[in-house]
Every structure is written in structure tokens, then in C-alpha cells.
Coordinates of C-alpha atoms in Angstrom, one line a residue:
X2 CA -33.0 -52.5 3.7
X3 CA -31.3 -51.3 6.9
X4 CA -33.3 -48.7 8.6
X5 CA -30.2 -46.6 9.5
X6 CA -29.3 -46.5 5.8
X7 CA -32.8 -45.5 4.9
X8 CA -32.8 -42.7 7.4
X9 CA -29.4 -41.5 6.3
X10 CA -30.6 -41.1 2.7
X11 CA -33.9 -39.6 3.9
X12 CA -32.2 -36.9 6.1
X13 CA -29.6 -36.0 3.4
X14 CA -32.3 -35.6 0.7
X15 CA -34.5 -33.5 3.0
X16 CA -31.5 -31.2 3.9
X17 CA -30.7 -30.8 0.2
X18 CA -34.0 -29.0 -0.3
X19 CA -34.0 -27.0 2.9
X20 CA -36.2 -29.4 4.8
X21 CA -35.9 -31.7 7.8
X22 CA -37.5 -35.1 8.6
X23 CA -40.2 -34.6 11.2
X24 CA -41.5 -38.1 11.5
X25 CA -41.0 -41.6 10.0
X26 CA -43.8 -44.2 10.6
X27 CA -42.8 -47.7 9.6
X28 CA -45.2 -50.6 9.3
X29 CA -43.0 -53.7 9.7
X30 CA -45.8 -56.0 8.5
X31 CA -46.1 -54.3 5.1
X32 CA -42.7 -52.6 4.7
X33 CA -44.5 -49.2 4.4
X34 CA -42.7 -46.0 5.2
X35 CA -44.8 -42.8 5.8
X36 CA -42.4 -39.8 6.0
X37 CA -43.3 -36.3 7.1
X38 CA -41.0 -33.4 6.3
X39 CA -41.1 -29.7 7.1
X40 CA -39.1 -26.7 5.8
X41 CA -36.3 -25.5 8.1
X42 CA -37.4 -21.9 7.5
X43 CA -41.0 -22.6 8.5
X44 CA -42.4 -22.0 5.1
X45 CA -44.8 -24.5 3.4
X46 CA -43.3 -27.6 1.9
X47 CA -43.8 -27.7 -1.9
X48 CA -44.8 -30.7 -3.9
X49 CA -41.3 -30.6 -5.6
X50 CA -39.6 -30.9 -2.2
X51 CA -41.7 -34.0 -1.3
X52 CA -40.8 -35.4 -4.8
X53 CA -37.1 -34.7 -4.3
X54 CA -37.0 -36.7 -1.0
X55 CA -39.2 -39.5 -2.5
X56 CA -37.0 -39.8 -5.6
X57 CA -33.8 -39.8 -3.6
X58 CA -35.0 -42.8 -1.7
X59 CA -36.2 -44.6 -4.9
X60 CA -32.8 -44.0 -6.4
X61 CA -30.9 -45.4 -3.4
X62 CA -33.1 -48.4 -2.8
X63 CA -34.6 -50.5 -5.6
X64 CA -38.3 -51.2 -4.7
X65 CA -38.3 -54.5 -6.6
X66 CA -35.4 -55.8 -4.5
X67 CA -36.2 -54.2 -1.2
X68 CA -40.0 -54.6 -1.5
X69 CA -41.2 -51.4 0.3
X70 CA -43.8 -48.6 -0.2
X71 CA -43.0 -45.0 0.5
X72 CA -45.1 -41.9 1.0
X73 CA -43.6 -38.4 1.6
X74 CA -45.8 -35.6 2.9
X75 CA -45.7 -32.5 4.9
X76 CA -47.2 -31.2 8.1
X77 CA -50.6 -29.6 7.7
X78 CA -51.7 -31.5 4.6
X79 CA -53.4 -34.8 4.5
X80 CA -53.7 -37.4 1.8
X81 CA -57.1 -36.2 0.6
X82 CA -55.8 -32.6 0.2
X83 CA -52.7 -33.9 -1.6
X84 CA -54.9 -35.8 -4.0
X85 CA -57.0 -32.7 -4.7
X86 CA -53.9 -30.7 -5.4
X87 CA -52.5 -33.4 -7.7
X88 CA -55.8 -33.7 -9.6
X89 CA -55.7 -29.9 -10.4
X90 CA -52.2 -30.1 -11.6
X91 CA -53.1 -33.0 -14.0
X92 CA -56.0 -30.9 -15.4

């Protein structure tokens, strides 16, 4: 996958839900993208907005063909907090 194509899809998806891409960390060795988004209006990013961006990338780039991993998160919440939120939603 071309990084510029990835970033184009990423930025468009973020804008669709009122967000912007704050940071993209890419691990070349493992093809892992860690994306951080923030709302343009300064409000908290919702789980649905993270999912929207994540699904847009999955739709544009077949993980089986491109062989990559992707996480989309927001400023102010770490992986442990996200797991706690997700576990309460599942319950």
C-alpha cells in the first residue's frame, strides 16, 4: 500500500465525521499503523468516530492483500482505557 493513498483515505474518513488526523505512527517492520484522531470542534472523539475511520481504511485496503494492522484512537485515551470502555459495552 502506498502511504500517500493510505493518508488520503484516512484524512477523508476523519473529515467525514468532523475529525482530523493528529498523528500517524507507522512501524515499517510489522506494517502497523497507529492513528490518532481528534474532533475539529474540540469535543471528545466517540467510539463510533474511531470505528468510522477504521472501517473506511479496511474498505479501501484489503488486509489480506496489503498485510497491515491498524488501530485508531483519540487523544486523551490509552489502550487500557479503551479496553475498559469496550468491556462495559459488551456487558
